[in-house]
mmCIF file of C-alpha atoms in Angstrom:
data_model
loop_
_atom_site.group_PDB
_atom_site.id
_atom_site.type_symbol
_atom_site.label_atom_id
_atom_site.label_comp_id
_atom_site.label_asym_id
_atom_site.label_seq_id
_atom_site.Cartn_x
_atom_site.Cartn_y
_atom_site.Cartn_z
ATOM 1 C CA MET A 1 7.293 22.250 8.136
ATOM 2 C CA ARG A 2 7.906 21.687 11.723
ATOM 3 C CA TYR A 3 6.637 17.915 11.582
ATOM 4 C CA ASP A 4 5.038 16.016 8.702
ATOM 5 C CA PHE A 5 1.991 14.676 8.638
ATOM 6 C CA GLY A 6 1.030 14.421 5.389
ATOM 7 C CA SER A 7 2.885 11.651 4.324
ATOM 8 C CA ASP A 8 4.591 8.540 5.977
ATOM 9 C CA ASN A 9 6.994 8.798 2.651
ATOM 10 C CA THR A 10 8.831 11.782 4.381
ATOM 11 C CA ALA A 11 10.225 10.018 6.122
ATOM 12 C CA GLY A 12 14.029 8.666 6.348
ATOM 13 C CA MET A 13 14.738 5.291 6.501
ATOM 14 C CA ALA A 14 14.707 3.399 9.371
ATOM 15 C CA PRO A 15 17.453 2.085 10.571
ATOM 16 C CA ALA A 16 17.618 -0.881 10.076
ATOM 17 C CA ALA A 17 16.788 -0.386 6.691
ATOM 18 C CA LEU A 18 20.069 1.490 6.817
ATOM 19 C CA GLU A 19 22.189 -1.271 8.383
ATOM 20 C CA GLY A 20 20.749 -3.180 6.047
ATOM 21 C CA VAL A 21 22.272 -1.197 2.655
ATOM 22 C CA ILE A 22 25.430 -1.108 4.503
ATOM 23 C CA ALA A 23 26.111 -4.549 5.264
ATOM 24 C CA ALA A 24 24.935 -4.806 1.293
ATOM 25 C CA ASN A 25 28.051 -2.219 0.376
ATOM 26 C CA ALA A 26 30.219 -4.285 1.544
ATOM 27 C CA GLY A 27 32.384 -6.152 -1.202
ATOM 28 C CA PHE A 28 31.129 -7.560 -4.358
ATOM 29 C CA ALA A 29 27.569 -9.895 -5.226
ATOM 30 C CA ARG A 30 25.997 -10.669 -8.440
ATOM 31 C CA ALA A 31 24.246 -7.799 -10.825
ATOM 32 C CA TYR A 32 20.609 -8.268 -11.368
ATOM 33 C CA GLY A 33 19.139 -10.041 -9.218
ATOM 34 C CA ALA A 34 21.518 -13.585 -8.765
ATOM 35 C CA ASP A 35 22.933 -12.255 -5.177
ATOM 36 C CA ASP A 36 22.203 -13.917 -2.099
ATOM 37 C CA ILE A 37 21.019 -10.994 -0.050
ATOM 38 C CA THR A 38 17.876 -10.187 -2.534
ATOM 39 C CA ALA A 39 17.861 -14.391 -2.378
ATOM 40 C CA ARG A 40 17.516 -13.509 1.343
ATOM 41 C CA ALA A 41 15.200 -11.015 1.245
ATOM 42 C CA ALA A 42 12.446 -13.503 -0.874
ATOM 43 C CA ASP A 43 12.366 -16.203 1.451
ATOM 44 C CA GLN A 44 11.859 -13.054 4.315
ATOM 45 C CA ILE A 45 8.756 -12.409 2.587
ATOM 46 C CA ARG A 46 7.844 -15.824 1.550
ATOM 47 C CA ALA A 47 8.274 -16.412 4.691
ATOM 48 C CA ARG A 48 6.152 -13.382 5.834
ATOM 49 C CA LEU A 49 3.139 -14.825 3.655
ATOM 50 C CA ASP A 50 3.530 -18.495 4.254
ATOM 51 C CA ALA A 51 3.669 -19.304 0.265
ATOM 52 C CA ASP A 52 5.716 -20.148 -2.427
ATOM 53 C CA ALA A 53 5.915 -16.937 -4.678
ATOM 54 C CA GLU A 54 7.991 -15.439 -6.913
ATOM 55 C CA VAL A 55 9.303 -12.431 -5.804
ATOM 56 C CA ARG A 56 11.252 -9.140 -7.788
ATOM 57 C CA PHE A 57 12.100 -5.958 -6.099
ATOM 58 C CA VAL A 58 11.323 -2.989 -7.891
ATOM 59 C CA PHE A 59 11.822 1.138 -8.148
ATOM 60 C CA SER A 60 8.281 2.123 -6.772
ATOM 61 C CA GLY A 61 5.066 1.729 -5.376
ATOM 62 C CA THR A 62 3.398 2.937 -8.978
ATOM 63 C CA ALA A 63 5.117 0.808 -11.687
ATOM 64 C CA ALA A 64 5.169 -2.729 -9.287
ATOM 65 C CA ASN A 65 0.780 -1.720 -9.414
ATOM 66 C CA ALA A 66 0.998 -1.106 -12.503
ATOM 67 C CA ILE A 67 3.183 -4.300 -14.056
ATOM 68 C CA ALA A 68 1.161 -6.433 -11.712
ATOM 69 C CA LEU A 69 -2.507 -4.687 -13.355
ATOM 70 C CA SER A 70 -0.718 -5.791 -16.847
ATOM 71 C CA MET A 71 -0.970 -9.064 -16.223
ATOM 72 C CA LEU A 72 -4.117 -10.077 -15.201
ATOM 73 C CA ALA A 73 -5.993 -7.894 -17.487
ATOM 74 C CA PHE A 74 -5.654 -7.653 -21.434
ATOM 75 C CA PRO A 75 -5.564 -3.965 -23.393
ATOM 76 C CA PHE A 76 -8.827 -4.027 -23.808
ATOM 77 C CA GLU A 77 -9.912 -5.321 -20.295
ATOM 78 C CA ALA A 78 -10.336 -3.293 -17.040
ATOM 79 C CA VAL A 79 -10.404 -3.601 -13.235
ATOM 80 C CA LEU A 80 -12.023 -2.987 -10.300
ATOM 81 C CA ALA A 81 -11.287 -0.720 -7.592
ATOM 82 C CA HIS A 82 -12.422 1.166 -5.164
ATOM 83 C CA HIS A 83 -12.940 5.196 -6.914
ATOM 84 C CA ALA A 84 -10.098 6.347 -4.025
ATOM 85 C CA ALA A 85 -7.217 3.167 -4.769
ATOM 86 C CA HIS A 86 -3.535 4.884 -5.541
ATOM 87 C CA VAL A 87 -4.156 2.838 -8.610
ATOM 88 C CA CYS A 88 -7.252 5.180 -9.529
ATOM 89 C CA THR A 89 -6.008 8.268 -8.352
ATOM 90 C CA ASP A 90 -2.613 8.970 -8.094
ATOM 91 C CA GLU A 91 -1.207 6.918 -11.079
ATOM 92 C CA THR A 92 -0.655 9.334 -13.602
ATOM 93 C CA GLY A 93 -2.393 6.778 -15.850
ATOM 94 C CA ALA A 94 0.688 3.859 -15.093
ATOM 95 C CA PRO A 95 -1.624 0.791 -15.358
ATOM 96 C CA GLY A 96 -3.220 2.035 -18.410
ATOM 97 C CA PHE A 97 0.797 3.112 -19.829
ATOM 98 C CA PHE A 98 1.985 -0.223 -18.677
ATOM 99 C CA GLY A 99 -0.484 -2.336 -19.348
ATOM 100 C CA GLN A 100 -1.083 -0.440 -23.407
ATOM 101 C CA GLY A 101 -4.661 0.448 -22.594
ATOM 102 C CA LEU A 102 -5.845 -1.481 -19.441
ATOM 103 C CA GLY A 103 -9.439 0.160 -17.936
ATOM 104 C CA LEU A 104 -10.141 0.460 -14.573
ATOM 105 C CA ILE A 105 -13.694 0.904 -12.681
ATOM 106 C CA GLY A 106 -13.727 2.732 -9.673
ATOM 107 C CA LEU A 107 -16.067 1.816 -7.402
ATOM 108 C CA PRO A 108 -17.921 3.087 -4.582
ATOM 109 C CA GLY A 109 -17.879 1.757 -0.617
ATOM 110 C CA LEU A 110 -16.679 3.450 2.609
ATOM 111 C CA SER A 111 -13.942 4.269 3.799
ATOM 112 C CA GLY A 112 -11.363 3.299 1.547
ATOM 113 C CA ARG A 113 -13.013 -0.364 1.823
ATOM 114 C CA ILE A 114 -14.974 -2.094 -1.729
ATOM 115 C CA ASP A 115 -18.821 -2.436 -0.686
ATOM 116 C CA GLU A 116 -19.885 -6.210 -1.618
ATOM 117 C CA THR A 117 -22.685 -5.040 -3.000
ATOM 118 C CA ALA A 118 -21.182 -2.630 -5.495
ATOM 119 C CA LEU A 119 -18.501 -5.478 -6.303
ATOM 120 C CA LEU A 120 -21.229 -7.779 -7.333
ATOM 121 C CA ALA A 121 -23.295 -5.206 -9.522
ATOM 122 C CA ALA A 122 -20.718 -4.589 -11.457
ATOM 123 C CA LEU A 123 -19.705 -7.707 -12.132
ATOM 124 C CA GLU A 124 -23.260 -8.371 -13.487
ATOM 125 C CA GLU A 125 -22.478 -5.204 -16.012
ATOM 126 C CA PRO A 126 -23.549 -6.953 -19.673
ATOM 127 C CA GLU A 127 -20.324 -7.362 -21.919
ATOM 128 C CA VAL A 128 -21.167 -5.555 -24.630
ATOM 129 C CA GLY A 129 -18.276 -4.239 -27.700
ATOM 130 C CA HIS A 130 -18.435 -0.271 -26.608
ATOM 131 C CA ARG A 131 -16.700 -0.603 -23.395
ATOM 132 C CA GLN A 132 -13.693 -2.989 -21.205
ATOM 133 C CA PRO A 133 -15.151 -5.781 -19.021
ATOM 134 C CA ALA A 134 -14.116 -6.327 -15.880
ATOM 135 C CA ALA A 135 -10.632 -8.792 -15.690
ATOM 136 C CA ALA A 136 -9.720 -8.208 -12.499
ATOM 137 C CA LEU A 137 -9.681 -7.078 -9.132
ATOM 138 C CA SER A 138 -7.559 -4.560 -7.363
ATOM 139 C CA LEU A 139 -7.862 -4.743 -3.306
ATOM 140 C CA THR A 140 -5.175 -1.705 -0.707
ATOM 141 C CA GLN A 141 -4.807 -3.498 2.434
ATOM 142 C CA SER A 142 -4.642 -0.954 4.246
ATOM 143 C CA THR A 143 -6.605 1.312 2.707
ATOM 144 C CA GLU A 144 -6.523 4.688 1.587
ATOM 145 C CA TYR A 145 -8.351 5.755 4.888
ATOM 146 C CA GLY A 146 -6.602 4.234 6.833
ATOM 147 C CA THR A 147 -9.446 1.602 7.345
ATOM 148 C CA VAL A 148 -7.381 -2.667 7.169
ATOM 149 C CA TYR A 149 -10.129 -5.528 5.552
ATOM 150 C CA SER A 150 -10.924 -8.085 7.838
ATOM 151 C CA GLU A 151 -10.506 -11.299 6.387
ATOM 152 C CA GLU A 152 -13.763 -12.185 6.040
ATOM 153 C CA GLU A 153 -14.638 -9.125 4.419
ATOM 154 C CA LEU A 154 -11.764 -10.011 1.609
ATOM 155 C CA ARG A 155 -13.289 -13.307 1.316
ATOM 156 C CA HIS A 156 -16.643 -12.059 0.231
ATOM 157 C CA LEU A 157 -14.954 -9.683 -2.316
ATOM 158 C CA ILE A 158 -12.573 -12.716 -4.098
ATOM 159 C CA GLU A 159 -14.689 -14.943 -3.982
ATOM 160 C CA PRO A 160 -17.306 -13.828 -6.569
ATOM 161 C CA VAL A 161 -14.672 -12.498 -8.729
ATOM 162 C CA LYS A 162 -12.440 -15.683 -8.929
ATOM 163 C CA ALA A 163 -15.432 -17.695 -8.990
ATOM 164 C CA ARG A 164 -15.964 -15.915 -12.819
ATOM 165 C CA GLY A 165 -11.774 -16.324 -13.545
ATOM 166 C CA TYR A 166 -10.802 -13.524 -13.020
ATOM 167 C CA GLY A 167 -7.735 -12.129 -11.487
ATOM 168 C CA VAL A 168 -6.099 -10.864 -8.532
ATOM 169 C CA HIS A 169 -4.066 -8.276 -6.456
ATOM 170 C CA LEU A 170 -3.699 -5.866 -3.829
ATOM 171 C CA ASP A 171 -1.791 -2.864 -3.578
ATOM 172 C CA GLY A 172 0.138 -3.658 0.220
ATOM 173 C CA ALA A 173 2.100 -0.725 0.797
ATOM 174 C CA ARG A 174 0.765 -0.849 3.615
ATOM 175 C CA LEU A 175 1.186 -3.602 4.043
ATOM 176 C CA ALA A 176 3.308 -3.858 7.189
ATOM 177 C CA ASN A 177 0.470 -1.296 8.940
ATOM 178 C CA ALA A 178 -2.345 -3.932 8.763
ATOM 179 C CA ALA A 179 -0.374 -7.025 9.395
ATOM 180 C CA ALA A 180 0.529 -4.448 13.006
ATOM 181 C CA ALA A 181 -2.624 -4.191 13.069
ATOM 182 C CA GLY A 182 -3.619 -7.685 14.134
ATOM 183 C CA PHE A 183 -4.265 -8.535 9.755
ATOM 184 C CA ASP A 184 -3.111 -12.004 9.767
ATOM 185 C CA LEU A 185 -0.646 -12.004 6.739
ATOM 186 C CA THR A 186 -0.821 -16.089 5.890
ATOM 187 C CA ARG A 187 -4.308 -16.259 4.061
ATOM 188 C CA ILE A 188 -3.398 -13.457 1.968
ATOM 189 C CA ALA A 189 -2.496 -16.253 -1.201
ATOM 190 C CA ARG A 190 -4.988 -18.483 1.141
ATOM 191 C CA LEU A 191 -7.664 -15.889 -0.297
ATOM 192 C CA GLY A 192 -6.699 -15.914 -4.173
ATOM 193 C CA VAL A 193 -4.852 -12.719 -4.652
ATOM 194 C CA ASP A 194 -2.947 -13.821 -7.465
ATOM 195 C CA VAL A 195 0.022 -10.874 -7.283
ATOM 196 C CA LEU A 196 0.420 -8.248 -4.151
ATOM 197 C CA VAL A 197 2.250 -5.735 -3.942
ATOM 198 C CA PHE A 198 4.613 -6.393 -0.629
ATOM 199 C CA GLY A 199 5.501 -2.332 0.445
ATOM 200 C CA GLY A 200 9.212 -1.690 1.459
ATOM 201 C CA ALA A 201 8.763 2.563 1.412
ATOM 202 C CA LYS A 202 6.207 2.717 4.120
ATOM 203 C CA ALA A 203 7.664 0.960 6.469
ATOM 204 C CA GLY A 204 10.686 2.311 6.676
ATOM 205 C CA ALA A 205 13.053 1.267 2.987
ATOM 206 C CA ASN A 206 14.109 3.283 0.910
ATOM 207 C CA CYS A 207 12.519 3.554 -3.324
ATOM 208 C CA ALA A 208 11.643 -0.106 -3.220
ATOM 209 C CA GLU A 209 8.567 -2.556 -2.778
ATOM 210 C CA ALA A 210 8.106 -5.612 -3.818
ATOM 211 C CA ILE A 211 5.845 -7.284 -6.147
ATOM 212 C CA VAL A 212 4.739 -11.053 -5.040
ATOM 213 C CA LEU A 213 3.214 -13.687 -7.738
ATOM 214 C CA PHE A 214 0.908 -15.922 -6.089
ATOM 215 C CA ASP A 215 0.078 -17.192 -9.495
ATOM 216 C CA LYS A 216 3.538 -18.778 -10.396
ATOM 217 C CA SER A 217 1.913 -18.655 -14.200
ATOM 218 C CA LEU A 218 1.911 -15.025 -14.311
ATOM 219 C CA ALA A 219 6.143 -15.326 -14.016
ATOM 220 C CA ARG A 220 6.694 -16.024 -17.343
ATOM 221 C CA ARG A 221 8.945 -13.823 -19.023
ATOM 222 C CA LEU A 222 8.894 -11.344 -15.843
ATOM 223 C CA ASP A 223 12.299 -10.595 -15.948
ATOM 224 C CA ASN A 224 12.449 -9.319 -19.672
ATOM 225 C CA ARG A 225 8.918 -7.426 -18.618
ATOM 226 C CA LEU A 226 10.604 -5.522 -15.712
ATOM 227 C CA LYS A 227 13.773 -4.976 -17.565
ATOM 228 C CA GLN A 228 12.069 -3.083 -21.098
ATOM 229 C CA ALA A 229 9.729 -1.075 -18.259
ATOM 230 C CA GLY A 230 13.183 -0.127 -16.615
ATOM 231 C CA GLN A 231 12.049 -1.658 -13.408
ATOM 232 C CA THR A 232 15.229 -4.270 -13.252
ATOM 233 C CA ALA A 233 18.518 -2.689 -11.036
ATOM 234 C CA SER A 234 21.820 -4.082 -12.173
ATOM 235 C CA LYS A 235 23.144 -3.676 -7.780
ATOM 236 C CA ALA A 236 19.255 -5.976 -7.354
ATOM 237 C CA ARG A 237 21.162 -5.975 -3.836
ATOM 238 C CA PHE A 238 20.231 -1.912 -2.937
ATOM 239 C CA LEU A 239 16.656 -2.916 -3.324
ATOM 240 C CA ALA A 240 16.495 -5.861 -1.689
ATOM 241 C CA ALA A 241 18.944 -4.731 1.075
ATOM 242 C CA PRO A 242 16.579 -2.736 3.141
ATOM 243 C CA PHE A 243 13.843 -4.819 3.311
ATOM 244 C CA LEU A 244 16.421 -7.385 4.630
ATOM 245 C CA GLY A 245 17.598 -4.905 7.026
ATOM 246 C CA LEU A 246 13.619 -4.902 8.189
ATOM 247 C CA LEU A 247 12.826 -8.212 7.736
ATOM 248 C CA GLU A 248 15.384 -9.888 9.643
ATOM 249 C CA SER A 249 15.256 -7.261 12.764
ATOM 250 C CA GLY A 250 11.279 -7.121 12.836
ATOM 251 C CA ASP A 251 11.435 -4.116 12.491
ATOM 252 C CA TRP A 252 9.231 -4.300 9.243
ATOM 253 C CA GLU A 253 5.962 -4.587 11.846
ATOM 254 C CA GLY A 254 7.844 -3.319 14.419
ATOM 255 C CA GLY A 255 7.717 -0.030 12.859
ATOM 256 C CA ALA A 256 4.110 -0.179 11.693
ATOM 257 C CA ALA A 257 3.503 -0.689 14.501
ATOM 258 C CA HIS A 258 4.668 2.293 15.929
ATOM 259 C CA ALA A 259 3.342 4.385 13.516
ATOM 260 C CA ASN A 260 -0.041 2.301 14.365
ATOM 261 C CA LEU A 261 0.231 3.673 17.503
ATOM 262 C CA MET A 262 1.124 7.447 17.032
ATOM 263 C CA ALA A 263 -2.441 7.594 15.080
ATOM 264 C CA LEU A 264 -4.110 5.566 17.772
ATOM 265 C CA ARG A 265 -2.777 8.739 19.890
ATOM 266 C CA LEU A 266 -3.414 11.227 17.939
ATOM 267 C CA ALA A 267 -6.409 9.827 17.390
ATOM 268 C CA GLU A 268 -7.724 9.338 20.537
ATOM 269 C CA GLY A 269 -6.842 13.490 21.507
ATOM 270 C CA ILE A 270 -7.955 14.922 18.649
ATOM 271 C CA ALA A 271 -11.101 13.160 19.831
ATOM 272 C CA THR A 272 -11.719 14.675 23.238
ATOM 273 C CA ARG A 273 -9.788 17.325 22.861
ATOM 274 C CA SER A 274 -10.762 19.529 19.561
ATOM 275 C CA PRO A 275 -13.430 21.074 18.033
ATOM 276 C CA PHE A 276 -12.942 18.546 15.680
ATOM 277 C CA VAL A 277 -14.763 15.547 14.452
ATOM 278 C CA LEU A 278 -12.437 11.746 12.863
ATOM 279 C CA ALA A 279 -14.186 11.252 9.747
ATOM 280 C CA HIS A 280 -13.408 7.467 9.130
ATOM 281 C CA PRO A 281 -12.147 4.319 11.110
ATOM 282 C CA VAL A 282 -8.774 4.580 12.783
ATOM 283 C CA GLU A 283 -7.277 1.123 12.318
ATOM 284 C CA ALA A 284 -3.487 1.390 10.521
ATOM 285 C CA ASN A 285 -1.207 4.450 10.488
ATOM 286 C CA ALA A 286 -3.833 7.477 8.853
ATOM 287 C CA VAL A 287 -5.691 9.576 10.651
ATOM 288 C CA PHE A 288 -8.559 11.955 8.900
ATOM 289 C CA VAL A 289 -10.702 14.577 10.925
ATOM 290 C CA ARG A 290 -13.478 16.950 9.714
ATOM 291 C CA MET A 291 -11.444 20.286 9.470
ATOM 292 C CA PRO A 292 -12.840 23.344 8.126
ATOM 293 C CA GLU A 293 -10.804 25.527 5.824
ATOM 294 C CA ALA A 294 -9.914 28.036 7.780
ATOM 295 C CA ALA A 295 -8.293 26.078 10.558
ATOM 296 C CA HIS A 296 -6.022 23.628 8.501
ATOM 297 C CA ALA A 297 -4.664 27.213 6.661
ATOM 298 C CA ARG A 298 -3.694 27.922 10.363
ATOM 299 C CA LEU A 299 -2.867 24.244 10.996
ATOM 300 C CA ASN A 300 -0.094 25.078 8.348
ATOM 301 C CA ALA A 301 0.705 28.347 8.828
ATOM 302 C CA LEU A 302 1.952 27.495 11.764
ATOM 303 C CA GLY A 303 3.984 24.948 10.455
ATOM 304 C CA TRP A 304 2.481 21.488 10.618
ATOM 305 C CA ALA A 305 2.520 20.082 7.660
ATOM 306 C CA CYS A 306 -1.032 17.859 6.596
ATOM 307 C CA TYR A 307 -3.266 17.849 3.704
ATOM 308 C CA ARG A 308 -6.899 17.948 2.839
ATOM 309 C CA PHE A 309 -7.791 14.308 0.906
ATOM 310 C CA ASP A 310 -10.382 13.668 -1.803
ATOM 311 C CA ASP A 311 -13.860 12.924 1.235
ATOM 312 C CA GLY A 312 -12.847 16.816 2.097
ATOM 313 C CA SER A 313 -11.100 16.002 5.257
ATOM 314 C CA VAL A 314 -7.939 16.626 6.124
ATOM 315 C CA ARG A 315 -5.070 13.404 6.511
ATOM 316 C CA PHE A 316 -2.936 13.149 9.177
ATOM 317 C CA VAL A 317 0.092 10.020 8.507
ATOM 318 C CA CYS A 318 2.574 9.029 10.755
ATOM 319 C CA SER A 319 5.115 6.656 10.142
ATOM 320 C CA TRP A 320 7.942 4.790 12.100
ATOM 321 C CA ALA A 321 9.856 8.067 12.277
ATOM 322 C CA THR A 322 6.980 9.724 14.286
ATOM 323 C CA ARG A 323 7.705 10.478 17.891
ATOM 324 C CA GLY A 324 4.843 10.242 21.052
ATOM 325 C CA GLU A 325 6.576 14.567 21.263
ATOM 326 C CA ALA A 326 5.380 15.537 18.275
ATOM 327 C CA VAL A 327 1.855 14.662 17.883
ATOM 328 C CA ASP A 328 1.466 16.044 21.410
ATOM 329 C CA GLU A 329 2.215 19.237 20.231
ATOM 330 C CA LEU A 330 0.778 18.514 17.560
ATOM 331 C CA LEU A 331 -2.380 18.123 19.882
ATOM 332 C CA GLU A 332 -2.117 21.374 21.410
ATOM 333 C CA ALA A 333 -1.675 22.933 17.685
ATOM 334 C CA ILE A 334 -5.211 21.687 16.821
ATOM 335 C CA ALA A 335 -7.132 22.580 19.797
ATOM 336 C CA GLY A 336 -6.259 25.780 20.180
ATOM 337 C CA LEU A 337 -7.661 26.446 16.418
ATOM 338 C CA ASN A 338 -11.316 27.257 16.135
#
């Protein structure tokens, strides 16, 4: 493929993240997260969130999400989430695996945002002994469809959940893109989120994510849980180092801002120069286009990687590494389709 717009996972490590790893490779450091690099990276995350929280670095977002959800619901309970959320569609049952049977209840909502009325209806469902009752809510910011919840939208979803004593998880795989779009990270803890997955891989790190526990009572024996799940790195500094490089340099936000800008450039070009229409608002780094299968196949054949998403639209994702010239060449190719 000449340029890959299929995912922001296809880009390599951002220079600042790579420099962080190189710096961490010098000399010796204490193992299993007891090193200075891990401590500094955790402090950077706490500073971004303006919250005292437990922070652990793990190998994947799937494990981070699944372990987080297993902390919020018993095996005989379920987690409410948007039906297109990563935990529902792309994690091969990992929440149920780590949660020893924990269930998921998919909810509707336009462009990846959970519909408030649907959530309230689900919360009012009578509890019976024949199905898993809801015990937690999982949110995604930015969403799988590239939209960004406002603080008020999140509040309306979180408050009724917390009023019932349920837990709240936030999948922040693309949290950097939400922050670059104007979302205030310091509101996350204040809104009542119990567990956050602070994204690294899509922001330019390697395969590293951070579990952030605002509810410190959940941290009891956390390290034992992570060890059992195969998520404890002996050389933990190499998971934390890319975060440290990105956060200390400001490139965690800067790279996301660039990705968002490239997505907007692509969206504007599609809207004004092509025969196709946008399927969802473009608020972060993803662009969804209504495109016939034949046109999509032709675009792939020309060497442009993009794929059809759950709702039938074709998704294009920009990253910290997306070049403006690549966007312009893609627009030329799309404009030539019919």
